[in-house]
PDB file of C-alpha atoms in Angstrom:
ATOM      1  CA  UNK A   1      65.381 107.671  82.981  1.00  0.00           C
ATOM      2  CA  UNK A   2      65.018 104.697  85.350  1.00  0.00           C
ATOM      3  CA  UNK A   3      62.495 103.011  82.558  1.00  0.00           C
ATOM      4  CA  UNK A   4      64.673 103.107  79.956  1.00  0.00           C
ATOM      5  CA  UNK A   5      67.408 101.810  82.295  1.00  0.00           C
ATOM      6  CA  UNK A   6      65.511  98.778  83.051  1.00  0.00           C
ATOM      7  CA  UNK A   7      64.779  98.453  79.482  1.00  0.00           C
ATOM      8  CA  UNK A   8      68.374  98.412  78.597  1.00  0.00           C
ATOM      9  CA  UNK A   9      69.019  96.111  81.470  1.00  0.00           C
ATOM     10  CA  UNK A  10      66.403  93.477  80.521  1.00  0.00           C
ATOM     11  CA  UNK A  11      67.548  93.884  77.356  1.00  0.00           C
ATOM     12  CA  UNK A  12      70.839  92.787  78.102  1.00  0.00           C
ATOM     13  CA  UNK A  13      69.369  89.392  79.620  1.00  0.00           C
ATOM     14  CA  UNK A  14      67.918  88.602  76.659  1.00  0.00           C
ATOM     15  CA  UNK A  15      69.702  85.657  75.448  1.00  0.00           C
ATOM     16  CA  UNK A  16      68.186  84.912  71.874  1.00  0.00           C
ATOM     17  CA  UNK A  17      69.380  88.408  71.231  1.00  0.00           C
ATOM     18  CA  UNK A  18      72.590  88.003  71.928  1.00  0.00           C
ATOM     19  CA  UNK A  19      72.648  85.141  70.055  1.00  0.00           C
ATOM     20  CA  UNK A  20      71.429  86.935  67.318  1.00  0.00           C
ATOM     21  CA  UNK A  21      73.976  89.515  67.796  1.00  0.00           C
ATOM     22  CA  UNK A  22      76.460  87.359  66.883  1.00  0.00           C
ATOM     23  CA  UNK A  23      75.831  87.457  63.447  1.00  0.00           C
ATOM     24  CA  UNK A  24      75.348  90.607  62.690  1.00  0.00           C
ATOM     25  CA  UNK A  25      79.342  92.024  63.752  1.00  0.00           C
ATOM     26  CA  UNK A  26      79.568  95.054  65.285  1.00  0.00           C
ATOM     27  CA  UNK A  27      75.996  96.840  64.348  1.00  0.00           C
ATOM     28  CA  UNK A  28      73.476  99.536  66.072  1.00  0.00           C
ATOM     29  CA  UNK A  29      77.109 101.733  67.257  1.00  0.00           C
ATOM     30  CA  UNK A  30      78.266  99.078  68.978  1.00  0.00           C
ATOM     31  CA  UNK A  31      81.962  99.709  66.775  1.00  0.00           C
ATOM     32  CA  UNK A  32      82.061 102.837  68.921  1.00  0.00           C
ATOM     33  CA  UNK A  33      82.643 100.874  72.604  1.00  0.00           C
ATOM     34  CA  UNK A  34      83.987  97.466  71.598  1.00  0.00           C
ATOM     35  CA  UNK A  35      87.472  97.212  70.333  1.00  0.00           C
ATOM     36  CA  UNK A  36      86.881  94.965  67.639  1.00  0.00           C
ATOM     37  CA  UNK A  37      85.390  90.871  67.572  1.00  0.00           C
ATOM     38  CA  UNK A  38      88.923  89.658  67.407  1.00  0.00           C
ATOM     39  CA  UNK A  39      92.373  89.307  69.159  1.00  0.00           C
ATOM     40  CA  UNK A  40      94.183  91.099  66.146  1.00  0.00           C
ATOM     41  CA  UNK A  41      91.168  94.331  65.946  1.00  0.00           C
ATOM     42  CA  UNK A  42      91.096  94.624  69.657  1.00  0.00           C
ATOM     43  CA  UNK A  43      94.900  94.417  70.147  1.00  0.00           C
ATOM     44  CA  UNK A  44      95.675  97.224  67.176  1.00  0.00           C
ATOM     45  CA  UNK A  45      92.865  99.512  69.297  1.00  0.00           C
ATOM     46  CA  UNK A  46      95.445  99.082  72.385  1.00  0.00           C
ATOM     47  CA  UNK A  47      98.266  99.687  70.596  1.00  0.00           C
ATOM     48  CA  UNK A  48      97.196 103.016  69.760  1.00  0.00           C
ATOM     49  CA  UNK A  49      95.968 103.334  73.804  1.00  0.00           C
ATOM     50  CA  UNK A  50      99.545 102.660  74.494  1.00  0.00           C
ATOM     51  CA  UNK A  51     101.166 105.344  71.986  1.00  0.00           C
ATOM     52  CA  UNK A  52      99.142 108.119  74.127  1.00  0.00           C
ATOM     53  CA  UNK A  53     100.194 106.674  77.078  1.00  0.00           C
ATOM     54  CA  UNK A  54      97.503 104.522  78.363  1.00  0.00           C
ATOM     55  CA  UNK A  55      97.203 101.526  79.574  1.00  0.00           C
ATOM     56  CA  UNK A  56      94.472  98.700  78.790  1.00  0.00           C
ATOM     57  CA  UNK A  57      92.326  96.316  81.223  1.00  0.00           C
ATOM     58  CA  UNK A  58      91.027  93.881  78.126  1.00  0.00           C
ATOM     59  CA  UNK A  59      88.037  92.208  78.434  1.00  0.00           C
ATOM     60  CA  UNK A  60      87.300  89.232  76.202  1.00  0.00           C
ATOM     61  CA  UNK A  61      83.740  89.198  76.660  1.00  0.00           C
ATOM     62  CA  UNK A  62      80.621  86.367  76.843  1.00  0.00           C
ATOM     63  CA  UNK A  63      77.423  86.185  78.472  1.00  0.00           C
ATOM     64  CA  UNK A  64      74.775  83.416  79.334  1.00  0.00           C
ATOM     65  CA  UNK A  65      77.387  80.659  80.191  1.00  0.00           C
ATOM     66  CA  UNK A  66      75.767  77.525  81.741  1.00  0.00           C
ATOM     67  CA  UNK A  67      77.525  74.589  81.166  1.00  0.00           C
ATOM     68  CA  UNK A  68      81.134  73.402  81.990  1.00  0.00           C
ATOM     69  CA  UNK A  69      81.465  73.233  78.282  1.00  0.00           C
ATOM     70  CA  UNK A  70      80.650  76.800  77.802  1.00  0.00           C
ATOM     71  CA  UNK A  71      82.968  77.976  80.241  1.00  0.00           C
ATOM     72  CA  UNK A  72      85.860  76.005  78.980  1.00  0.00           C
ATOM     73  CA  UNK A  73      85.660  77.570  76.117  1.00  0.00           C
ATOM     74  CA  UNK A  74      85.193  81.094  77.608  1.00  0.00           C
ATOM     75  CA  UNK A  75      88.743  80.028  79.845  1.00  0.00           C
ATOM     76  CA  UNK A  76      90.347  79.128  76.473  1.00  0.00           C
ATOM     77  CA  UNK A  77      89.501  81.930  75.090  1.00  0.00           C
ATOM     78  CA  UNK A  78      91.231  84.509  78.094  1.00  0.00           C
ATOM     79  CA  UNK A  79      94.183  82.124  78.024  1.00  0.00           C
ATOM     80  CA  UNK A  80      94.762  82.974  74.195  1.00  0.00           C
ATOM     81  CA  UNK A  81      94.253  86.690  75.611  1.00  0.00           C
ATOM     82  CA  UNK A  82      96.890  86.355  77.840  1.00  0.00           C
ATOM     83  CA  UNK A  83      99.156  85.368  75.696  1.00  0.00           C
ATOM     84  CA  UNK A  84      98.934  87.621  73.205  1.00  0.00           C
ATOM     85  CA  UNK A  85      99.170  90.697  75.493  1.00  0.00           C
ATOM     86  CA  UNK A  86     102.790  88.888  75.847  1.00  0.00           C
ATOM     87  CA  UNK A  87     103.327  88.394  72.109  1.00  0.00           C
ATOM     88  CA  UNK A  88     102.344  91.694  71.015  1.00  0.00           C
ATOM     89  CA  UNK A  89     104.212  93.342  74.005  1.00  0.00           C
ATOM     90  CA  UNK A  90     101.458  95.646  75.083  1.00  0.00           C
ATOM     91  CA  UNK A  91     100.740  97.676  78.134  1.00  0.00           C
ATOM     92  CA  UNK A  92      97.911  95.911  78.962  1.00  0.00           C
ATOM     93  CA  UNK A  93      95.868  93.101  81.741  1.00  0.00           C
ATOM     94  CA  UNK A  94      92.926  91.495  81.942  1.00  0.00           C
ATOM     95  CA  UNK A  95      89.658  92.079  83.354  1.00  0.00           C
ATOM     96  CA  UNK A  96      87.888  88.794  84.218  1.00  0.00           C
ATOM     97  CA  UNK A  97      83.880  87.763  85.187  1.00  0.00           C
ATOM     98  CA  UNK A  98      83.624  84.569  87.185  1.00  0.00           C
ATOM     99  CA  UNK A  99      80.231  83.567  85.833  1.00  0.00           C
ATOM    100  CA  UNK A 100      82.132  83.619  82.485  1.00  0.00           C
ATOM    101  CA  UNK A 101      83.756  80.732  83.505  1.00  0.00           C
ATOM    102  CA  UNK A 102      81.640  78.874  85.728  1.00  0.00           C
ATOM    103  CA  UNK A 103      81.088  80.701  89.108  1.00  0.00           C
ATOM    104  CA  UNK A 104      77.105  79.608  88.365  1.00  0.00           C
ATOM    105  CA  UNK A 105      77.738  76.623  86.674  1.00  0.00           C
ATOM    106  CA  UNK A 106      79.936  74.673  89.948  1.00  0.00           C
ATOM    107  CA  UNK A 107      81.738  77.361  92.602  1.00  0.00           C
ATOM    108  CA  UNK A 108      85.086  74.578  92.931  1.00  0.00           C
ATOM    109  CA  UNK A 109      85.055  74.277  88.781  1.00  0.00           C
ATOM    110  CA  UNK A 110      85.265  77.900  88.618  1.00  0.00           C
ATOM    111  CA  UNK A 111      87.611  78.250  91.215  1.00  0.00           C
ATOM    112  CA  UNK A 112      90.160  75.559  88.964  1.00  0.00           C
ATOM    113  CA  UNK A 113      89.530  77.803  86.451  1.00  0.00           C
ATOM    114  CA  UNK A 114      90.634  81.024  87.379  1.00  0.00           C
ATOM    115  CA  UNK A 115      93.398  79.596  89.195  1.00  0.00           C
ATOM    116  CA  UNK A 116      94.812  78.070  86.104  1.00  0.00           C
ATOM    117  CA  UNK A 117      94.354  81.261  84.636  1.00  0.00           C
ATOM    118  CA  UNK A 118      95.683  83.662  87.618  1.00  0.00           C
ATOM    119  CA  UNK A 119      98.655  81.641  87.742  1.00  0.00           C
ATOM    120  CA  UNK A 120      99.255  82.010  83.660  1.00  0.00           C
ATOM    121  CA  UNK A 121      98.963  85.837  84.101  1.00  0.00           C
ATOM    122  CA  UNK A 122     101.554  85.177  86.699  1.00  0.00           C
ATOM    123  CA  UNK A 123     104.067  83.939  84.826  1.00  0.00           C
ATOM    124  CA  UNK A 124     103.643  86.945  81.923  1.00  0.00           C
ATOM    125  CA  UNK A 125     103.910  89.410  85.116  1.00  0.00           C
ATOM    126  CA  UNK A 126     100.391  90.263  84.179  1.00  0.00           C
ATOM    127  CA  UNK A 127      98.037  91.279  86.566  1.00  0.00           C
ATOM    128  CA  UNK A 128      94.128  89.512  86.312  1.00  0.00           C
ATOM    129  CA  UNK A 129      91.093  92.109  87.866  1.00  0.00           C
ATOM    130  CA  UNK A 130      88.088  90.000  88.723  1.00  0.00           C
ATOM    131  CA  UNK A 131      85.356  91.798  87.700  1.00  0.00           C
ATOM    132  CA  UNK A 132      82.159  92.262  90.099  1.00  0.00           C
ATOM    133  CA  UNK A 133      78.656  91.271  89.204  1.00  0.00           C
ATOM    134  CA  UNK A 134      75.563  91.781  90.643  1.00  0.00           C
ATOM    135  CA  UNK A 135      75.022  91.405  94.615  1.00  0.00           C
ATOM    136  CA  UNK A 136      74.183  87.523  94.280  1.00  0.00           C
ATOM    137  CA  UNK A 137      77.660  87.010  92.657  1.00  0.00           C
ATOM    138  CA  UNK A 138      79.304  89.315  95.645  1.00  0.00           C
ATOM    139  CA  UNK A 139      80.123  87.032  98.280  1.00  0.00           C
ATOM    140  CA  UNK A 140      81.298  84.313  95.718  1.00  0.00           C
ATOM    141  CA  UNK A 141      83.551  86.669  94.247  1.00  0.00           C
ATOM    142  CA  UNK A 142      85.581  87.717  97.297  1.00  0.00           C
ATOM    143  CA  UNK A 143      85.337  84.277  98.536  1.00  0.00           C
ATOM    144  CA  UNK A 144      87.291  83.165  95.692  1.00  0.00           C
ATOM    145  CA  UNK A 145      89.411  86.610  95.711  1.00  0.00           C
ATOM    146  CA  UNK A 146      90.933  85.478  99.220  1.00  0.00           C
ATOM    147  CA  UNK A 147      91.448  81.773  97.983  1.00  0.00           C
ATOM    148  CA  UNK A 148      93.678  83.374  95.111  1.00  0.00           C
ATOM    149  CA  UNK A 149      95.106  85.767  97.040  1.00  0.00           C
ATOM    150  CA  UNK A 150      96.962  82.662  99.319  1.00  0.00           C
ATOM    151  CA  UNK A 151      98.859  81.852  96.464  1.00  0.00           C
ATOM    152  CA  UNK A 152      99.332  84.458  94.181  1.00  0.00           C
ATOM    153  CA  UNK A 153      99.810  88.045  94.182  1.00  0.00           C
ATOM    154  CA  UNK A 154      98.677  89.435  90.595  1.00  0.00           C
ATOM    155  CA  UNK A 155      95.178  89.590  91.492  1.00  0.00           C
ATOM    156  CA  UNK A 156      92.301  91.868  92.531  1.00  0.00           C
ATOM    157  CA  UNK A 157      88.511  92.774  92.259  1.00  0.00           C
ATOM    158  CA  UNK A 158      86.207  95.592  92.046  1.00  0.00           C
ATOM    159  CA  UNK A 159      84.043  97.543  94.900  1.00  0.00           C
ATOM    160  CA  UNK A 160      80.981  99.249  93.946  1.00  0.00           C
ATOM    161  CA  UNK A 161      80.072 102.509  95.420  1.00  0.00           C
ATOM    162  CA  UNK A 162      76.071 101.596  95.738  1.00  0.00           C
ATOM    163  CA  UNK A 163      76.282  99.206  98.286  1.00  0.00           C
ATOM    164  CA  UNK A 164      75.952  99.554 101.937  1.00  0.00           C
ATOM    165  CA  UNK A 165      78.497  96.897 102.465  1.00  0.00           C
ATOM    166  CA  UNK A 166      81.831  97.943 100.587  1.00  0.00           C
ATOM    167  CA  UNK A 167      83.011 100.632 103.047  1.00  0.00           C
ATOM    168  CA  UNK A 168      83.390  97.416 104.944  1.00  0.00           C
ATOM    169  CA  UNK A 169      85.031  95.631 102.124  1.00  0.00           C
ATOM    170  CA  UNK A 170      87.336  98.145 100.951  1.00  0.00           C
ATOM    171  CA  UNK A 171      88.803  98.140 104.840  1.00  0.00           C
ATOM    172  CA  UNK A 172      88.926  94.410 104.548  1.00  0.00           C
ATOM    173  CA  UNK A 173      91.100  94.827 101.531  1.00  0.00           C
ATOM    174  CA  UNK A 174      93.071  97.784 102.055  1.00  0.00           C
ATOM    175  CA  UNK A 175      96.225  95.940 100.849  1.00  0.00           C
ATOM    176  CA  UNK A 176      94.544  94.702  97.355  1.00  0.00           C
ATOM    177  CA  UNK A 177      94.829  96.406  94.165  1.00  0.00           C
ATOM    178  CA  UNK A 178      91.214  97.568  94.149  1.00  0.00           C
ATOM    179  CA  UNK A 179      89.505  99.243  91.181  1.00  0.00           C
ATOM    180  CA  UNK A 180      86.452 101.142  92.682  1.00  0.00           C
ATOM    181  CA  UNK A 181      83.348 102.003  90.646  1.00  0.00           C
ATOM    182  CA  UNK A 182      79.428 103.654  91.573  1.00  0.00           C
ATOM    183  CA  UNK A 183      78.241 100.344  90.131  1.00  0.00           C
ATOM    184  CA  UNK A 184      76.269  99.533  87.272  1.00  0.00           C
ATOM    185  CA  UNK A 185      73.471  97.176  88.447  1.00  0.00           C
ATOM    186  CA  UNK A 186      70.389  97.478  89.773  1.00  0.00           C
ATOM    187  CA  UNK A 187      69.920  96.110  93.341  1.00  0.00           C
ATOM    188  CA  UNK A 188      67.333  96.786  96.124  1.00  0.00           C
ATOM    189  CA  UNK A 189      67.116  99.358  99.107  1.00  0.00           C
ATOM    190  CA  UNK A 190      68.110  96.475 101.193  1.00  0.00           C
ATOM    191  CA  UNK A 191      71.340  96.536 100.105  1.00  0.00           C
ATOM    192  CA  UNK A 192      71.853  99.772  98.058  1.00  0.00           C
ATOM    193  CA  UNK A 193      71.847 103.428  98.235  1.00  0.00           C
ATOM    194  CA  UNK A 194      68.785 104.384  95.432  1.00  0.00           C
ATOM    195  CA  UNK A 195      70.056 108.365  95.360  1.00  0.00           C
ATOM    196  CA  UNK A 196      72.834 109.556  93.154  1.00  0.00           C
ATOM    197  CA  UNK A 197      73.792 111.743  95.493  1.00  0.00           C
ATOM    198  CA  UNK A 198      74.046 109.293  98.254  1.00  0.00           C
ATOM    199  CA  UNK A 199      76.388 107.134  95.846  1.00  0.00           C
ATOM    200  CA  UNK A 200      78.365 109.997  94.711  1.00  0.00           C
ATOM    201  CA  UNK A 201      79.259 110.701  98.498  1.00  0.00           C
ATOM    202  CA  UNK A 202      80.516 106.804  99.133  1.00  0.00           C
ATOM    203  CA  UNK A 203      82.317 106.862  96.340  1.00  0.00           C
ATOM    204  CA  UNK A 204      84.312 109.782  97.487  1.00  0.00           C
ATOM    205  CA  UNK A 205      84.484 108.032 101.064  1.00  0.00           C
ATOM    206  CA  UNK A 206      86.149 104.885  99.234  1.00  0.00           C
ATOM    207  CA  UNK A 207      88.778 106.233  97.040  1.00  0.00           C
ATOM    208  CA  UNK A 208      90.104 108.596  99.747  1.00  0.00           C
ATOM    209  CA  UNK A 209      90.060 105.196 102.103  1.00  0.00           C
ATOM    210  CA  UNK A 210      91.612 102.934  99.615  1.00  0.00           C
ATOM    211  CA  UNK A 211      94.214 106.041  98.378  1.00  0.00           C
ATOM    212  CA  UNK A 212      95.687 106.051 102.393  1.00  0.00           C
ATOM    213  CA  UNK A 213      95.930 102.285 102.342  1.00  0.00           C
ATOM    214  CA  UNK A 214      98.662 100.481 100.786  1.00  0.00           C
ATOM    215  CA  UNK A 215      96.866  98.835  97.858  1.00  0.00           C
ATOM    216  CA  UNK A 216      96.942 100.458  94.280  1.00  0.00           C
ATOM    217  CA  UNK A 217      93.724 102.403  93.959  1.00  0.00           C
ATOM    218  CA  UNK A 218      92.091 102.009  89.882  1.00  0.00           C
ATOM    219  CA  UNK A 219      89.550 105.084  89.972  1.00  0.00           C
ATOM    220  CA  UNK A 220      86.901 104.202  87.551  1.00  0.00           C
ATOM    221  CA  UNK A 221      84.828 106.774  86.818  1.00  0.00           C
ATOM    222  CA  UNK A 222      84.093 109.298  83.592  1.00  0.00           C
ATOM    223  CA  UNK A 223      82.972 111.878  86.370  1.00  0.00           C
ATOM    224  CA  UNK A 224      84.510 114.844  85.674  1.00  0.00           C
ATOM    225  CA  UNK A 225      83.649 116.326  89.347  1.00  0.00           C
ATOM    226  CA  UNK A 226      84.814 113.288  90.915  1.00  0.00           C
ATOM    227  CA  UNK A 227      88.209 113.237  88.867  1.00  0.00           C
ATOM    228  CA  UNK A 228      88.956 116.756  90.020  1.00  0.00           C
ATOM    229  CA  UNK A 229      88.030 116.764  93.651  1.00  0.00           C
ATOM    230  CA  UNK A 230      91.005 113.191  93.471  1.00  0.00           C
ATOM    231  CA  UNK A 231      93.309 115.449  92.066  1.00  0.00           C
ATOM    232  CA  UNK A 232      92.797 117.741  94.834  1.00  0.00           C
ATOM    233  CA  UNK A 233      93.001 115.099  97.441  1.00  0.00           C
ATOM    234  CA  UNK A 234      95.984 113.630  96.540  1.00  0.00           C
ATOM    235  CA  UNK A 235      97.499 116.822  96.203  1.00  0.00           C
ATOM    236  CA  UNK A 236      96.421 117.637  99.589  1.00  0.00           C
ATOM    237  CA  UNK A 237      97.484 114.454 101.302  1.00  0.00           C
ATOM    238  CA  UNK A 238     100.998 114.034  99.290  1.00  0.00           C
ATOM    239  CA  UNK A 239      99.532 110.638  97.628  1.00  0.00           C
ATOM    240  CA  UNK A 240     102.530 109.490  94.533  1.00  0.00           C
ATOM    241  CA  UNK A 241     101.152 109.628  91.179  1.00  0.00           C
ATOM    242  CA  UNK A 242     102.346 105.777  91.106  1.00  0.00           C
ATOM    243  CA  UNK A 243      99.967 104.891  93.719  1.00  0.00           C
ATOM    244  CA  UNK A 244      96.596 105.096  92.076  1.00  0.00           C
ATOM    245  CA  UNK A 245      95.411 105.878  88.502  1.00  0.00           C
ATOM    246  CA  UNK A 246      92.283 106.776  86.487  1.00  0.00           C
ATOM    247  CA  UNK A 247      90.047 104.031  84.325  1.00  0.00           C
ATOM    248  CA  UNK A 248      87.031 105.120  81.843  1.00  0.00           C
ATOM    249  CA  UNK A 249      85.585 102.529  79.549  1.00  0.00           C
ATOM    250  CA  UNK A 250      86.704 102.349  75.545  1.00  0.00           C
ATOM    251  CA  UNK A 251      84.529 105.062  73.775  1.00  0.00           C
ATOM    252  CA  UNK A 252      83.715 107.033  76.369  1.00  0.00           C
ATOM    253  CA  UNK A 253      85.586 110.333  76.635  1.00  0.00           C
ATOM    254  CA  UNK A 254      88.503 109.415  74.881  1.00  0.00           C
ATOM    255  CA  UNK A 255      89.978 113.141  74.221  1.00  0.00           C
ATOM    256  CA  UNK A 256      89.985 113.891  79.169  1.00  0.00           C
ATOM    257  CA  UNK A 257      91.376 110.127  78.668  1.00  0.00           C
ATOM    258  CA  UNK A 258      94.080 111.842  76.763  1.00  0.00           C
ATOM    259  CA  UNK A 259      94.251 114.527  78.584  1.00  0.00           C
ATOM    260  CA  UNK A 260      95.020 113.249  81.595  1.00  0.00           C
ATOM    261  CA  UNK A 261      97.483 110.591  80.586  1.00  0.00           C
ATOM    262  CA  UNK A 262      99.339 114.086  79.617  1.00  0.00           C
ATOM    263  CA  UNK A 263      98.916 115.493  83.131  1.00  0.00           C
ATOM    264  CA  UNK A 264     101.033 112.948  84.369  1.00  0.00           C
ATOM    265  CA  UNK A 265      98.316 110.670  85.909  1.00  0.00           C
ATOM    266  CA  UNK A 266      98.516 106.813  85.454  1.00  0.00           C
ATOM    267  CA  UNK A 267      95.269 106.175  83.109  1.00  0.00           C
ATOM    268  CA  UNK A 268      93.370 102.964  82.051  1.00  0.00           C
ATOM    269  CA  UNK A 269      91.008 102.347  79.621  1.00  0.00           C
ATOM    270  CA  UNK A 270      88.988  99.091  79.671  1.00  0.00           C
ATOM    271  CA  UNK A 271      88.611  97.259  76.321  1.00  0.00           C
ATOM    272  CA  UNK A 272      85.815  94.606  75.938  1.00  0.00           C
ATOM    273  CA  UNK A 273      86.107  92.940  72.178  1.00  0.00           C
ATOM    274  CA  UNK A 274      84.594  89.493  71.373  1.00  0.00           C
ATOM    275  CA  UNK A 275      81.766  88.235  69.336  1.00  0.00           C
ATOM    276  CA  UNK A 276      80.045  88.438  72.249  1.00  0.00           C
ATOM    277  CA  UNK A 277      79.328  92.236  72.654  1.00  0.00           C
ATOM    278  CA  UNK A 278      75.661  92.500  72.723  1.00  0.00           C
ATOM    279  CA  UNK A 279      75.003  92.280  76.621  1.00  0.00           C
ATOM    280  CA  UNK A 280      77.334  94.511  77.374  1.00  0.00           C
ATOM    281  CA  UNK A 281      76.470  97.083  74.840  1.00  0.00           C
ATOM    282  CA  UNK A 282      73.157  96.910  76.186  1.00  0.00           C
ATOM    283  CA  UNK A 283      74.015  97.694  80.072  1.00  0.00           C
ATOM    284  CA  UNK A 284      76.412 100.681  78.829  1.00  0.00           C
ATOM    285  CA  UNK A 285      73.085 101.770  76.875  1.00  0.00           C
ATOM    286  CA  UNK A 286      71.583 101.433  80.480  1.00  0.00           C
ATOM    287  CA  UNK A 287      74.146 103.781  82.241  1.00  0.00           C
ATOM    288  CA  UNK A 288      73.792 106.400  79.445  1.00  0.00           C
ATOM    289  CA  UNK A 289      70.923 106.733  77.913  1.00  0.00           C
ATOM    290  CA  UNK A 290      72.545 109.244  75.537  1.00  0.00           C
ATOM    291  CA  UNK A 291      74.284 106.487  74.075  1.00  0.00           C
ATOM    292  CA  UNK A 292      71.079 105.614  72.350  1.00  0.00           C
ATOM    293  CA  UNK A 293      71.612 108.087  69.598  1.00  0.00           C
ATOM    294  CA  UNK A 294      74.637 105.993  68.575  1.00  0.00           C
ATOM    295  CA  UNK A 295      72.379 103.442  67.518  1.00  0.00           C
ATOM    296  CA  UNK A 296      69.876 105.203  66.332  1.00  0.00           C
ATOM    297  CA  UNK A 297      72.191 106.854  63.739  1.00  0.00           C
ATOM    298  CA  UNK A 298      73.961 103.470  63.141  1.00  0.00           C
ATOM    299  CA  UNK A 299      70.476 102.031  62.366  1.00  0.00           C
ATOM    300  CA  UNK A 300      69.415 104.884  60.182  1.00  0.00           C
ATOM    301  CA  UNK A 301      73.138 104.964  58.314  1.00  0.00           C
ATOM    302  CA  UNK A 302      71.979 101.401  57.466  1.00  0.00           C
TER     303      UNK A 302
END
């Protein structure tokens, strides 16, 4: 299990690949977890999100970005995003990775960047998630988070379960829209717990923290013993449906997705589309091995 995780992981890094992947469109399953390569394919997949009542945190995705130029482009790019959530009048934000555009390229050219696009979001009542990286992009992220945060209102980050630090963190932001996640990367015992079980517990610890604290709580998980044992908690402590809701990735247990949206609970589903898809197909190939059948068969079919 943890070697083909690494694999999948190094894999992911690999940028000639994903430069290759380009060209080839949606190929070894990846159709099954990206919404599409473009605005119009990716926006039809939310519009049937939205007719089961659920909502959409859209990704527009890109990798290995090392030049101003590059991330220009990738800002462009979530700007045209942005404003076609408003033109196509969907229930819908935007999920957002700093080194997308910039955050390793200049940390002050990044920061313009985001602004400019926080503060379009803001003016389409949208709300922008910053998405976390791995541990090296941590600090940067929430450094930038409170800059934001000074000015504008419509934005937040993620907290992942793994590390020793975001107890911490998610007490530091108890009044930001948080979405809070186990964490997909893989970091050190110096700053991580290694043991499932020892992430599972934390994770537990967060949400209830983050559900008693006034910030909107996004619960992203597709665990099915961690959904139920929320349920039970918020039962318990009298928590409003409207304070908190559940996120699982496009693809992934779409049918509980459903099924909870009819419960009553506030559900998400996060929707990467782009050209772009390989690296992240690759790291979702890395958190379920099982996924690797999807390509297999795609592979095969071809």
């Amino acid at each position: 299990m943890g070697v083909t995780k690494n694999f999948f992981i190094a894999l992911s890094k690999n940028q000639p690949l994903n430069s290759a992947a380009k060209k080839w469109g949606l190929k070894l399953g990846a159709g099954k977890v990206v919404a599409g390569t473009d605005i119009a394919s990716m926006m039809q997949s939310v519009k049937e999100l939205n007719a089961n009542g659920i909502s959409a945190t859209i990704d527009s995705l890109g990798e290995f970005v090392h030049t101003k130029e590059e991330a220009t482009k990738a800002k462009e790019a979530i700007l045209e995003t942005l404003e076609s959530i408003q033109v196509y009048g969907v229930n819908a934000h935007m999920s957002v990775k700093l080194t997308q555009i910039g955050l390793d390229v200049d940390f002050d050219f990044c920061l313009k960047n985001i602004q400019e696009i926080v503060a379009a979001a803001s003016r389409y009542d949208i709300f922008i998630n910053l998405d976390m990286e791995d541990y090296n992009h941590l600090q940067q992220t929430l450094d930038i988070l409170e800059a934001l945060r000074t000015e504008y209102e419509n934005v937040g980050t993620v907290i992942q379960a793994y590390l020793y630090r975001s107890e911490k963190d998610v007490e530091t932001l108890k009044n930001v829209r948080l979405r809070l996640v186990k964490g997909a990367y893989k970091e050190s015992a110096e700053v991580s717990f290694q043991e499932k079980y020892e992430v599972d517990e934390n994770y537990l610890k967060l949400i209830k923290i983050h559900l008693r604290s006034p910030g909107f709580t996004s619960i992203a998980t597709h665990d099915h013993h961690i959904i139920e044992k929320v349920k039970a908690f918020v039962k318990e402590e009298n928590i409003p449906l409207n304070r908190f809701e559940f996120q699982m990735l496009y693809g992934f247990r779409s049918e509980m997705q459903k099924d909870l949206a009819k419960e009553g609970y506030a559900f998400t589903t996060y929707v990467p589309f782009g050209q772009d898809w390989y690296a992240y197909y690759m790291r979702r190939l890395a958190e379920r091995p099982q996924n690797i059948n999807l390509m297999l068969r795609s592979m095969i079919s071809k």
